[in-house]
Coordinates of C-alpha atoms in Angstrom, one line a residue:
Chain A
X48 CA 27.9 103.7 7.3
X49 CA 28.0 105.8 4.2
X50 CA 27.1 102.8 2.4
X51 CA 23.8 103.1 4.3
X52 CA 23.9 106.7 3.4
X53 CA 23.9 105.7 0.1
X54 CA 21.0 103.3 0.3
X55 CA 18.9 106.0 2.2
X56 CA 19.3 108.1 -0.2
X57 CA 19.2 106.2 -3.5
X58 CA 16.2 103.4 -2.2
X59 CA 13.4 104.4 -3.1
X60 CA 14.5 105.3 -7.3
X61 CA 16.2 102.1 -6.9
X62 CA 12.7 100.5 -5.7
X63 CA 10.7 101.9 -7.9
X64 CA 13.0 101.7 -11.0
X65 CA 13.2 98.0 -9.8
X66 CA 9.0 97.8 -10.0
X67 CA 9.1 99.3 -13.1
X68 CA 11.8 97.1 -15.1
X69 CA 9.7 93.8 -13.7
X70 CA 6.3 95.3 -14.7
X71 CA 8.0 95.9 -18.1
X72 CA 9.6 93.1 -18.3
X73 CA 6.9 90.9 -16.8
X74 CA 4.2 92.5 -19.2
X75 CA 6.1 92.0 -22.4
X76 CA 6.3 88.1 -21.4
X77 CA 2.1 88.0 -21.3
X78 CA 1.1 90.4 -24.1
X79 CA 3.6 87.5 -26.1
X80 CA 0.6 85.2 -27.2
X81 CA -1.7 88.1 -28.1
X82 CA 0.8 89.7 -30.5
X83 CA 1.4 86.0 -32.0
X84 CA -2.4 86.3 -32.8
X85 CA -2.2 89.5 -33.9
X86 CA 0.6 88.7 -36.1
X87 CA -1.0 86.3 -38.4
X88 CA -3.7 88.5 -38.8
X89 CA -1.3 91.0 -40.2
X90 CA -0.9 90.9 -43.7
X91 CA 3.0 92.1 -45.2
X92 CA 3.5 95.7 -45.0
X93 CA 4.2 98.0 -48.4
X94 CA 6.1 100.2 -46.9
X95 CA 9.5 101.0 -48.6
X96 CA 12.6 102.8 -47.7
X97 CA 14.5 102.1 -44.8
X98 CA 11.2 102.4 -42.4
X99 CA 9.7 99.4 -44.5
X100 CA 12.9 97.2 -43.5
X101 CA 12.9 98.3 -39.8
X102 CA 9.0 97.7 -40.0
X103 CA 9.2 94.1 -41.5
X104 CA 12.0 93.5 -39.7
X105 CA 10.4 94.3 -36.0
X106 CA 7.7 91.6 -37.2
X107 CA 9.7 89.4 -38.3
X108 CA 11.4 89.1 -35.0
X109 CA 8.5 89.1 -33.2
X110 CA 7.2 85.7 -34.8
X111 CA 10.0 84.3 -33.1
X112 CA 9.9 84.7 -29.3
X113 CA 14.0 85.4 -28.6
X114 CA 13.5 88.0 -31.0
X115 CA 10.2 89.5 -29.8
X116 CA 12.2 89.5 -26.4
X117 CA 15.1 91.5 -27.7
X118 CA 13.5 93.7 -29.9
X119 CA 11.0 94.4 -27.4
X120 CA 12.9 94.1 -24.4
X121 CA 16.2 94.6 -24.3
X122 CA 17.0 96.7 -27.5
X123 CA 13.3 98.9 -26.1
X124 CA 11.7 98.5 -23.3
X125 CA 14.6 97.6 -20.6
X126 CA 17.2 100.0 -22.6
X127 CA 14.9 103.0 -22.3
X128 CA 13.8 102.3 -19.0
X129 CA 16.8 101.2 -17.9
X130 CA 19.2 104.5 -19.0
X131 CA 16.5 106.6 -17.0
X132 CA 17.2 104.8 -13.8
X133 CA 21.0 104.5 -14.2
X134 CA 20.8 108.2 -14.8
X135 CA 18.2 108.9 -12.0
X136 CA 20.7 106.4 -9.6
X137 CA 23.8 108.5 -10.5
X138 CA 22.0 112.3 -9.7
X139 CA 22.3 113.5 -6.6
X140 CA 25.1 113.1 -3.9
X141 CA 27.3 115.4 -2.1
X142 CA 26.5 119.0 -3.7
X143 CA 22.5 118.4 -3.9
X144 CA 21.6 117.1 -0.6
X145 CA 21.6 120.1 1.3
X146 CA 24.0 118.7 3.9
X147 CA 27.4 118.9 2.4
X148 CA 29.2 120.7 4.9
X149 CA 28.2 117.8 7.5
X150 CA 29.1 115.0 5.0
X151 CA 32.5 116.9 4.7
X152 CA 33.2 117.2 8.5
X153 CA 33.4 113.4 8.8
X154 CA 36.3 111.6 9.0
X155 CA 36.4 110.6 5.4
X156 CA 37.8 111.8 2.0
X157 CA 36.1 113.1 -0.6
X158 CA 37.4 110.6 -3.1
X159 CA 36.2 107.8 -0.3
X160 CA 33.0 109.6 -0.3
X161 CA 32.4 109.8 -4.2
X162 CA 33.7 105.4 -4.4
X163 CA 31.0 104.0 -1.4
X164 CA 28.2 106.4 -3.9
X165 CA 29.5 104.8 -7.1
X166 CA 29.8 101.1 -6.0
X167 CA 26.4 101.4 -3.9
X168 CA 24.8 103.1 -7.2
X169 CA 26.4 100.4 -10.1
X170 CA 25.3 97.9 -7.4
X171 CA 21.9 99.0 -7.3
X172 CA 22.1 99.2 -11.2
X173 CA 23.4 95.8 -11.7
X174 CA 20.0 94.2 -9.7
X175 CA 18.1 96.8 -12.2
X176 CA 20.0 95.1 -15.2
X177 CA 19.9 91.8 -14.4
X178 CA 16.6 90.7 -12.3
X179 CA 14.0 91.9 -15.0
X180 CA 16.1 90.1 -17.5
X181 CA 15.7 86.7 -15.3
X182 CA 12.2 87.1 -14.8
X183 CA 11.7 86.9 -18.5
X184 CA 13.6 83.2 -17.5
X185 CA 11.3 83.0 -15.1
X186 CA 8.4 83.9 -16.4
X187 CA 8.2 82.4 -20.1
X188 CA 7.0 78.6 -18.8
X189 CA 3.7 80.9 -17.8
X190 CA 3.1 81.4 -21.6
X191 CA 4.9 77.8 -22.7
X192 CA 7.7 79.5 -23.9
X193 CA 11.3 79.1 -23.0
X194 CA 14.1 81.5 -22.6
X195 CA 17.6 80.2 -21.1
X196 CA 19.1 82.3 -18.0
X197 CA 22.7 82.4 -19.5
X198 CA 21.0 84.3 -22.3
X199 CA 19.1 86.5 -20.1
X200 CA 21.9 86.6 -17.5
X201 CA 24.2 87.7 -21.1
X202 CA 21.4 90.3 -22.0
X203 CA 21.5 91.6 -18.8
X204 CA 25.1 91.9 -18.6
X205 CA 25.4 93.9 -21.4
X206 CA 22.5 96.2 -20.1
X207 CA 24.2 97.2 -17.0
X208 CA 27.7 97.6 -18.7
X209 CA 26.7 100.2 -21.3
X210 CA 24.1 101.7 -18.9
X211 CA 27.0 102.6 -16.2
X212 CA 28.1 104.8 -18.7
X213 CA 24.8 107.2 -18.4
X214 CA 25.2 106.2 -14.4
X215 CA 28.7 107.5 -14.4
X216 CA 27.9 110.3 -16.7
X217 CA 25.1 111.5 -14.4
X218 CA 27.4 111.1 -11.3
X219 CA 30.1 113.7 -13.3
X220 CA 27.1 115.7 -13.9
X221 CA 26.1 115.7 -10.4
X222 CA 29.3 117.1 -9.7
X223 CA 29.5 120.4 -11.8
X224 CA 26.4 121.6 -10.8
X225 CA 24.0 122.2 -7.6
X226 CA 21.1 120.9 -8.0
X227 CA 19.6 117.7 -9.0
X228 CA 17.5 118.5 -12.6
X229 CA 20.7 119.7 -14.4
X230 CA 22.5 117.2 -13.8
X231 CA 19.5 114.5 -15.0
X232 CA 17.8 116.7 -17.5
X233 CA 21.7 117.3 -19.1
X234 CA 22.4 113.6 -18.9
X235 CA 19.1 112.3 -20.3
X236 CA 19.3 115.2 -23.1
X237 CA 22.3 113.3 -24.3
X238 CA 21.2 109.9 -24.0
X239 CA 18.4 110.9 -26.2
X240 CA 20.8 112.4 -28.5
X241 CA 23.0 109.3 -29.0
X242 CA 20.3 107.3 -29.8
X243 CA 18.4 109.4 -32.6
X244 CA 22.5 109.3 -33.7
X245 CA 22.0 105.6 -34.0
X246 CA 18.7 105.7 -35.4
X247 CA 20.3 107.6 -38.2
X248 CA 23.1 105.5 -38.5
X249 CA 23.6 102.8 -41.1
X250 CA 22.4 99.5 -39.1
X251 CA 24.7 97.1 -40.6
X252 CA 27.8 98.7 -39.2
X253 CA 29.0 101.2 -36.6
X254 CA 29.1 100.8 -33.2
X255 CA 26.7 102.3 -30.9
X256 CA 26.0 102.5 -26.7
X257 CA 22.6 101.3 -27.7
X258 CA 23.4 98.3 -29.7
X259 CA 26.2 97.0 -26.7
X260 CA 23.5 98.1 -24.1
X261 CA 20.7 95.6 -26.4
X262 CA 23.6 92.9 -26.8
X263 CA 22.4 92.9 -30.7
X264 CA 25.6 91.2 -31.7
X265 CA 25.2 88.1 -28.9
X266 CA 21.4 88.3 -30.4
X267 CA 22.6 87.7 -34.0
X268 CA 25.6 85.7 -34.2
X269 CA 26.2 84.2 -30.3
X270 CA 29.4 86.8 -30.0
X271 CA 29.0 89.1 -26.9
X272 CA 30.0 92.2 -27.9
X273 CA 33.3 92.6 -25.7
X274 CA 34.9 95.2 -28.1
X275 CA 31.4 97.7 -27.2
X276 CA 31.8 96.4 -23.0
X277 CA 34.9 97.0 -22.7
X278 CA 34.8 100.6 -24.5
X279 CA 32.0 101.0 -22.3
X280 CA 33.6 100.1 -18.5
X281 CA 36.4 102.2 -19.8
X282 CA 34.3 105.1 -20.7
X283 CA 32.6 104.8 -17.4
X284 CA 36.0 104.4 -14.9
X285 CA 37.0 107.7 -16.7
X286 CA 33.5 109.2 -16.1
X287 CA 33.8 108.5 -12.4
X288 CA 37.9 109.6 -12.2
X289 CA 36.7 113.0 -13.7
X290 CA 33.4 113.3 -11.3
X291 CA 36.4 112.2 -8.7
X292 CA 38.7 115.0 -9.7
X293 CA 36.2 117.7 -10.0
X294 CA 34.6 117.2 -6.6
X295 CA 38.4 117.2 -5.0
X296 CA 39.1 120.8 -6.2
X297 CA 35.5 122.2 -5.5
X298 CA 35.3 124.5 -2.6
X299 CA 31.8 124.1 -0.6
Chain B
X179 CA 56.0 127.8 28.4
X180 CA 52.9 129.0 26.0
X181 CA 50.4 126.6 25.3
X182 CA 50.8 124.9 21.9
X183 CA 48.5 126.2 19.1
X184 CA 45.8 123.9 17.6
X185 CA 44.9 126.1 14.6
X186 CA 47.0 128.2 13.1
X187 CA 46.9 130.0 10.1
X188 CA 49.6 132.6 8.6
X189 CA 49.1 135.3 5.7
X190 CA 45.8 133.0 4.5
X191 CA 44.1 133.7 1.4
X192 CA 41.4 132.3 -0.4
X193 CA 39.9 134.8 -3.7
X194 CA 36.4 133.3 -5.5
X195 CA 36.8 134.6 -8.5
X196 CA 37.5 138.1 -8.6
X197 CA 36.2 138.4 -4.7
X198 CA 39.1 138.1 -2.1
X199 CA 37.8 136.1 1.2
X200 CA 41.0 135.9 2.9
X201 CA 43.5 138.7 2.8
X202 CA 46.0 137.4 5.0
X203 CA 44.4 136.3 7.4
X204 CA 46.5 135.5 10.5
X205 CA 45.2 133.3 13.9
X206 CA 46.5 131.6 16.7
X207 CA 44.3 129.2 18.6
X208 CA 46.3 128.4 21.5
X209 CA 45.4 123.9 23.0
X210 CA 42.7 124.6 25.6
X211 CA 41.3 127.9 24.8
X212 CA 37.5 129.3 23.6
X213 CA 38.4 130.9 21.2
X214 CA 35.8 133.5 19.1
X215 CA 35.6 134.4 16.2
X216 CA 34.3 137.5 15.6
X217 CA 33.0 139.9 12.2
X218 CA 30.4 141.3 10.1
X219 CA 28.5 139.4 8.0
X220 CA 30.9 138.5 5.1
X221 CA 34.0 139.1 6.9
X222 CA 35.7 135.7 6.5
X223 CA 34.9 133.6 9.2
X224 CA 33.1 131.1 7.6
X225 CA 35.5 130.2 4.7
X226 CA 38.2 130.6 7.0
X227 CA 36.2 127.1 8.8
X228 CA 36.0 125.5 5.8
X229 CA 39.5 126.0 4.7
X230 CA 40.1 124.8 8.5
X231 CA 38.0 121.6 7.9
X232 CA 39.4 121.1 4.2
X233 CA 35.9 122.1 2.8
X234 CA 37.1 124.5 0.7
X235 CA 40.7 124.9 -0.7
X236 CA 43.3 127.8 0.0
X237 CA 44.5 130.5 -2.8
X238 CA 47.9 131.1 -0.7
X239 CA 48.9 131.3 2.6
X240 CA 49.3 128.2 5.3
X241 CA 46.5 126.6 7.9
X242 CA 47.3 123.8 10.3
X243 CA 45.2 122.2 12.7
X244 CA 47.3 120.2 15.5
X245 CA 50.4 120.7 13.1
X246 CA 48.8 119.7 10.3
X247 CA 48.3 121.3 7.1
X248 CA 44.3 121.8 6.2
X249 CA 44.6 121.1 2.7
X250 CA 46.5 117.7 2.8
X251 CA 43.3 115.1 1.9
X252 CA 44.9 112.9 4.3
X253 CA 45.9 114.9 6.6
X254 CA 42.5 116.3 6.7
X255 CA 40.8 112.9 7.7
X256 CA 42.8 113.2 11.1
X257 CA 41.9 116.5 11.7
X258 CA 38.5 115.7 11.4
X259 CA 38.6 112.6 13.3
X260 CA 40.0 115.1 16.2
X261 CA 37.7 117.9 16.0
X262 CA 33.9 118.1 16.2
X263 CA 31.7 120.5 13.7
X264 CA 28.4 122.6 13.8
X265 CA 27.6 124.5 10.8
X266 CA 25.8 127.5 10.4
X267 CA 22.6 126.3 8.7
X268 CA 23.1 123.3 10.6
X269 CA 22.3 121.3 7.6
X270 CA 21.7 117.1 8.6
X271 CA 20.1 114.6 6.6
X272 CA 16.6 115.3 6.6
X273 CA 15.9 111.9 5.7
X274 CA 17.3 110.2 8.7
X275 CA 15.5 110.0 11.9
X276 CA 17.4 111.7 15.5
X277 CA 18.3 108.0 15.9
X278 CA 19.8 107.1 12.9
X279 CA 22.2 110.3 12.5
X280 CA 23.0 109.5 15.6
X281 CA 24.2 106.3 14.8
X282 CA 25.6 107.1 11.7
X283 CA 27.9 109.9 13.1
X284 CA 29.1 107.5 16.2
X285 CA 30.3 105.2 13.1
X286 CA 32.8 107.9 12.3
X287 CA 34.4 107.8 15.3
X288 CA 36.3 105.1 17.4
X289 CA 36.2 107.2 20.6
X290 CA 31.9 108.9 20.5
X291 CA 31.0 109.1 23.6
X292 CA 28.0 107.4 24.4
X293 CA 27.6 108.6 27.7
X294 CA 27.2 112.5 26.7
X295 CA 25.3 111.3 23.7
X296 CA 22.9 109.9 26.3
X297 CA 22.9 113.1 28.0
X298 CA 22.9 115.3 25.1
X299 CA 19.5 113.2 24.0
X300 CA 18.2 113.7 27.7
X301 CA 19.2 117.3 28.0
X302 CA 17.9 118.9 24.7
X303 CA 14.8 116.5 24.5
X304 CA 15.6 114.9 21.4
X305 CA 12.8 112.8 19.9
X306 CA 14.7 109.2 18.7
X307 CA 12.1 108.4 16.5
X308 CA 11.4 111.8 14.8
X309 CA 12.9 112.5 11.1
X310 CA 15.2 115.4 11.4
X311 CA 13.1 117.5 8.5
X312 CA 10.5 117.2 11.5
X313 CA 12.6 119.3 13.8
X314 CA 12.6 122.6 14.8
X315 CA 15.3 124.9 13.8
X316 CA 16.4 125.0 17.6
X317 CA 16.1 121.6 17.9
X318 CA 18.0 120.8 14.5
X319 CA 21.1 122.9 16.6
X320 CA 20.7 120.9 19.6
X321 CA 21.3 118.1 17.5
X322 CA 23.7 119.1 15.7
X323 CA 25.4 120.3 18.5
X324 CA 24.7 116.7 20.1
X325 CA 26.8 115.3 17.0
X326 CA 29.8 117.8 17.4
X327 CA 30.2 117.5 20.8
X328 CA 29.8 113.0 21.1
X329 CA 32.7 112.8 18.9
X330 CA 35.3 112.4 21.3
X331 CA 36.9 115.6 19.8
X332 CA 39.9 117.5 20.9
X333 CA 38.7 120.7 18.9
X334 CA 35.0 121.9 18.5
X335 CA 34.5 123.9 15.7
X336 CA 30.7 125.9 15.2
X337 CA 30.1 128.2 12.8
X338 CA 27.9 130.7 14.5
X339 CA 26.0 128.1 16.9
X340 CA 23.4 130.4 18.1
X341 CA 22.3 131.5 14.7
X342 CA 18.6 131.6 14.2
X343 CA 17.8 130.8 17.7
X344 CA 15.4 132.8 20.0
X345 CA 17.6 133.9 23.1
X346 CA 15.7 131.5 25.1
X347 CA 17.1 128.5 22.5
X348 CA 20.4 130.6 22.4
X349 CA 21.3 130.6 26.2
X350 CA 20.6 127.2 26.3
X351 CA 23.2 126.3 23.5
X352 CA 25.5 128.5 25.3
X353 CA 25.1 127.0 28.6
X354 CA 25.3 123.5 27.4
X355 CA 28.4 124.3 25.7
X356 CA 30.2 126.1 28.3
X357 CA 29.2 123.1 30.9
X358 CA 30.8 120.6 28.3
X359 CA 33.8 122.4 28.1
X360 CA 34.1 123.0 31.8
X361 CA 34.5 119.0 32.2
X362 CA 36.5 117.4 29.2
X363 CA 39.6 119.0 28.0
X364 CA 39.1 120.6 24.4
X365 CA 39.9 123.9 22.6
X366 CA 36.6 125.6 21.1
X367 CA 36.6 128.0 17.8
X368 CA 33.6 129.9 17.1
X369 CA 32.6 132.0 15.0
X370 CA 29.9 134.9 15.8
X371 CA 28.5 138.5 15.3
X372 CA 26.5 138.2 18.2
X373 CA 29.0 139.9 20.4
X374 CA 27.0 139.2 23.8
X375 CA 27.9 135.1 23.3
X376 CA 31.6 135.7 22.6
X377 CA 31.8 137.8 26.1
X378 CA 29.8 135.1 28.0
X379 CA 32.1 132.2 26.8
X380 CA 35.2 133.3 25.5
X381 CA 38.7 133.8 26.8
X382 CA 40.5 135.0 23.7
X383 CA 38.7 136.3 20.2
X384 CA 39.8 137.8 17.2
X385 CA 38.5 140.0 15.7
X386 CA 38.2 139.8 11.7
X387 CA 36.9 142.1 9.2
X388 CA 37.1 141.5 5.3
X389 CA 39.3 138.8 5.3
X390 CA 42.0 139.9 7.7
X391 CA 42.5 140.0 11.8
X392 CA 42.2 143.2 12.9
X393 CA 42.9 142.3 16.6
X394 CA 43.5 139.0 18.4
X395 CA 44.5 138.0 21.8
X396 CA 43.0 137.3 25.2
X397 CA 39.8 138.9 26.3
X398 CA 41.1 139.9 29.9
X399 CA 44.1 141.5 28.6
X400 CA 42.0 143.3 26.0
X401 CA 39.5 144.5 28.4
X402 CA 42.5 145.3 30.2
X403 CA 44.2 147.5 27.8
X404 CA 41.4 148.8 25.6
X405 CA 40.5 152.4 26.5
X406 CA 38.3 155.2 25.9
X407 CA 40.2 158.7 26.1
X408 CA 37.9 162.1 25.5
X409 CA 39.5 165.7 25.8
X410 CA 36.9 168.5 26.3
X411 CA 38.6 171.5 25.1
X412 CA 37.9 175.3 25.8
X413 CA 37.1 175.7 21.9
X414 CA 37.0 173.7 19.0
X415 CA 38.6 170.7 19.7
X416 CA 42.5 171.3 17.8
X417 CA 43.6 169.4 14.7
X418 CA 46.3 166.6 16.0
X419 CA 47.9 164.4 15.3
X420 CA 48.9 161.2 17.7
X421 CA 52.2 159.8 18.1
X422 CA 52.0 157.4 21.0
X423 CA 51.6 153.9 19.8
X424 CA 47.9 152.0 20.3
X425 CA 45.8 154.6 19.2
X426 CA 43.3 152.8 17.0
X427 CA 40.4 155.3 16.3
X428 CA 40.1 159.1 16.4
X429 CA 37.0 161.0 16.0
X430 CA 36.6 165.3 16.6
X431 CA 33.5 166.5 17.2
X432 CA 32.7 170.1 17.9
X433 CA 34.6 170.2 21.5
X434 CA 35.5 166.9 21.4
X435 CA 38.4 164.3 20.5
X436 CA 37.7 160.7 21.6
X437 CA 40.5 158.4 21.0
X438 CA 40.0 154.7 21.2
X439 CA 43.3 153.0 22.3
X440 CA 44.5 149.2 22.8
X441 CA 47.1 150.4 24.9
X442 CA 49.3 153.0 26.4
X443 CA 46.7 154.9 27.5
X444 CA 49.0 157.3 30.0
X445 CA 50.9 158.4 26.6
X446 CA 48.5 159.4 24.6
X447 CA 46.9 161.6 27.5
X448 CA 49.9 162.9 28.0
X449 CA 50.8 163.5 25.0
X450 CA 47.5 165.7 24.3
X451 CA 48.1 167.5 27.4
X452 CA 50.1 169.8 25.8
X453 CA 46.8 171.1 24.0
X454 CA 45.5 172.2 27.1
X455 CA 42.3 169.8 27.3
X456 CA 39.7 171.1 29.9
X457 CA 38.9 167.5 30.9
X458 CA 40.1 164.5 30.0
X459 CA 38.4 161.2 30.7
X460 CA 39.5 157.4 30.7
X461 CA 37.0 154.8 30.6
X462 CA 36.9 151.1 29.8
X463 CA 35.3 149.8 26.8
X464 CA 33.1 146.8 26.1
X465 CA 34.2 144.4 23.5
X466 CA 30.8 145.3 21.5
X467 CA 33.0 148.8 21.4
X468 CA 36.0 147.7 20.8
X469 CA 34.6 145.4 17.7
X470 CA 32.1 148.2 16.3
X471 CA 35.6 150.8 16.0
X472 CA 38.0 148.4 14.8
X473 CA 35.9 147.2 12.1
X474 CA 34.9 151.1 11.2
X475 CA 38.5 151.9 11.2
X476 CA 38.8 149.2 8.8
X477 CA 36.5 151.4 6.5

């Protein structure tokens, strides 16, 4: 039952966060032959600097439709999106909903409590991740086009992996403090601040949430980037220990 | 042979900070009892619950609930399986419709009773259908009160469970709960500073005041014991000072000494005898009396 707890209370940012990643995702798949028009339209930027390369780079990629995908979808669109709702799925729980002390009477541990919230959260984050990225599948036929699921299904994967880190952030979050806009505001602050960090970045090396969250290397060369996952679903399992450990020695 | 005790606490202490809670707090809830809990505002009884309940952790000190200590995590799931809780802001999820909670408490516990759940509904007019943000604040403790008392428990546990209610609301609760406890075998802790609930349904209270008991034991016995002394004297009532054991509160006024004893009344008359008193009176003394000197001779 605290799974449906869990669902109750997480259902409707899960639903709409869903609506919203298909819209986006869906969207981005029909504006495709429009920007192809566009496109030759547009003569070759003269911008210089490091803005002229990202500039001419973002249109070269979007002559090609796997590239206007990522760099539209999965390195944009779906990562921006997407962090929002892994944060929004992770706020809340035990010390915001205004019924702790009843949670706490039942016959369950706190550490029993904080697992059903964190599987029932990454589980509504996966579906986030990965049913947008089929529908691009799904959808690119509409527009002739053709993008294979185990490349969306790969995209998608690497999407939820790096986002549980801002889900698992915002569920320690949740735990230090009492209310639900510290807790988001806080975790979305630094979200925002990791990626201007990689915007500054040199782009040919580093590694960076965003660029394992966009699967840029599995873009590029075919290499998923297991190194970036694996730092990531470590990051997040010591998130989730520490949101554990603090909400075992808080007094209600 | 004395009944075994399911809560007990010894020397209990619990600080927030600079702020101490708990002082020491010592009780003894003896299997089968109603047991209040009684203090001012502040006084200890509501972290003293959640320490009981493992909703908040001890600084020192030891609290077992059927023999088992509060702050184990594990040992904490049993005593919650065994014992049924109402809070004080009687906090559900608002979300959830009467039906649902329902449900998902009954979940929880392999022996609810769905029989007095039935009743309970039936009883306190409990809308299935209605979300519980829709309810009333006296209909919020019925139902909360529903929950506590389907769970099968051995122990009940409220935290003041007339709180907020208008007395019609409040003898309601009361009655319900003394008519469950009259037919299934349970201990009952609550905690209250509405004094006129402990008398109706307690048998033995304590009496707590800034974190430590201050008296505790049966209500009879205390009734019992408890006196009110006054000597009238002549003149100004005389400076003295008493020897005999139970004296809890003096107080001279003009002609006046008033003693407030737990016990051993005969002594202490006798003792002030010797002063030459021109009356001296013994009276009983309601536990509203007993509770309002205590805690001032705690200040």
């Amino acid at each position: 039952m605290l799974w449906y707890k869990s669902w109750l209370e997480t259902r409707w940012r899960f639903l709409i966060g869903l609506a919203l990643l298909l819209c986006s995702a869906g969207a981005m798949v029909l504006t495709y032959p429009r920007l192809q028009a566009l496109l030759s339209h547009i003569p070759e930027p003269q911008l210089g600097g490091a803005l002229g390369e990202r500039v001419r780079e973002a249109i070269e990629l979007s002559r090609e439709y796997r590239g206007f995908v990522w760099a539209q979808g999965f390195s944009q669109n779906l990562a921006q999106l997407g962090t929002l709702f892994a944060v929004l799925l992770g706020t809340g729980g035990l010390l915001s909903g205004g019924a702790a002390l009843f949670t706490l009477s039942l016959p369950a541990t706190r550490r029993d409590l904080l697992r059903v919230r964190a599987a029932a959260g990454l589980a509504e984050w996966l579906l986030l991740a990965l049913v947008p990225s089929l529908l691009i599948s799904l959808m690119s036929p509409v527009i002739g086009e053709s993008y294979g699921v185990v490349t969306a299904l790969a995209h998608g994967l690497c999407l939820f992996v790096a986002g549980a880190v801002f889900f698992s952030l915002a569920m320690l979050l949740s735990t230090l403090f009492t209310d639900v806009w510290r807790p988001l505001l806080t975790a979305i602050a630094i979200a925002a601040f990791l990626a201007l960090l990689e915007q500054l970045a040199p782009r040919d090396g580093g590694w960076g949430i965003y660029r394992v969250m966009s699967g840029e290397s599995y873009f590029r060369s075919g290499a998923m980037p297991w190194a970036g996952l694996a730092a990531s679903a470590a990051a997040s399992v010591a998130l989730l220990y520490a949101a554990a450990v603090n909400l075992e020695r808080r007094d209600f | 042979m004395a009944d075994p005790l399911v809560i007990e606490t010894s020397d209990l202490r619990k600080r927030y900070g600079a702020a101490e809670a708990l002082r020491g707090l010592a009780l003894a809830v003896p299997k089968g009892s109603i047991f209040g809990f009684l203090g001012r505002n502040g006084a200890g009884k509501t972290t003293t619950i959640k320490i009981l309940l493992g909703m908040a952790h001890a600084s020192g000190g030891d609290a077992r609930v059927f023999g088992l200590p509060a702050g184990s995590p594990a040992a904490g799931v049993e005593i919650r399986r065994r014992t049924g809780f109402a809070g004080e802001e009687k906090d559900l999820y608002d979300y959830m419709t009467v039906a649902e909670i329902v449900r998902f408490t009954a979940a929880f516990y392999p022996r609810w009773r769905r029989d007095l759940e039935q009743r309970y509904r039936r009883a306190f007019d409990l809308p299935a259908d209605r979300k519980v943000k829709a309810l009333s604040r006296g209909m919020r403790t019925k139902l909360a009160l529903l929950l506590a008392l389907s769970r099968g428990a051995e122990l009940l546990v409220l935290d003041e469970p007339t709180s907020g209610l208008d007395p019609a609301a409040s003898e309601e609760v009361l009655q319900a709960l003394v008519s469950h406890v009259g037919s299934e075998e349970m201990t009952v802790f609550f905690s209250s500073h509405q004094i006129a609930d402990v008398e109706q349904i307690a048998d033995r209270i304590a009496i707590v005041d800034r974190g430590r008991t201050v008296v505790a034991g049966s209500l009879d016995d205390m009734r019992a014991s408890y006196r009110r002394i006054q000597f009238v004297f002549a003149g100004d009532a005389p400076e003295m000072t008493f020897r005999a054991p139970g004296v809890v509160r003096t107080h001279r006024q003009g002609r006046v000494w008033s003693v407030l004893a737990s016990g051993g009344a005969d002594a202490i008359v006798e003792e002030a005898r010797a002063l030459h008193p021109v009356s001296v009176d013994v009276m009983p003394v309601a536990l509203k009396d007993i509770f309002l000197e205590t805690v001032a001779a705690e200040d």
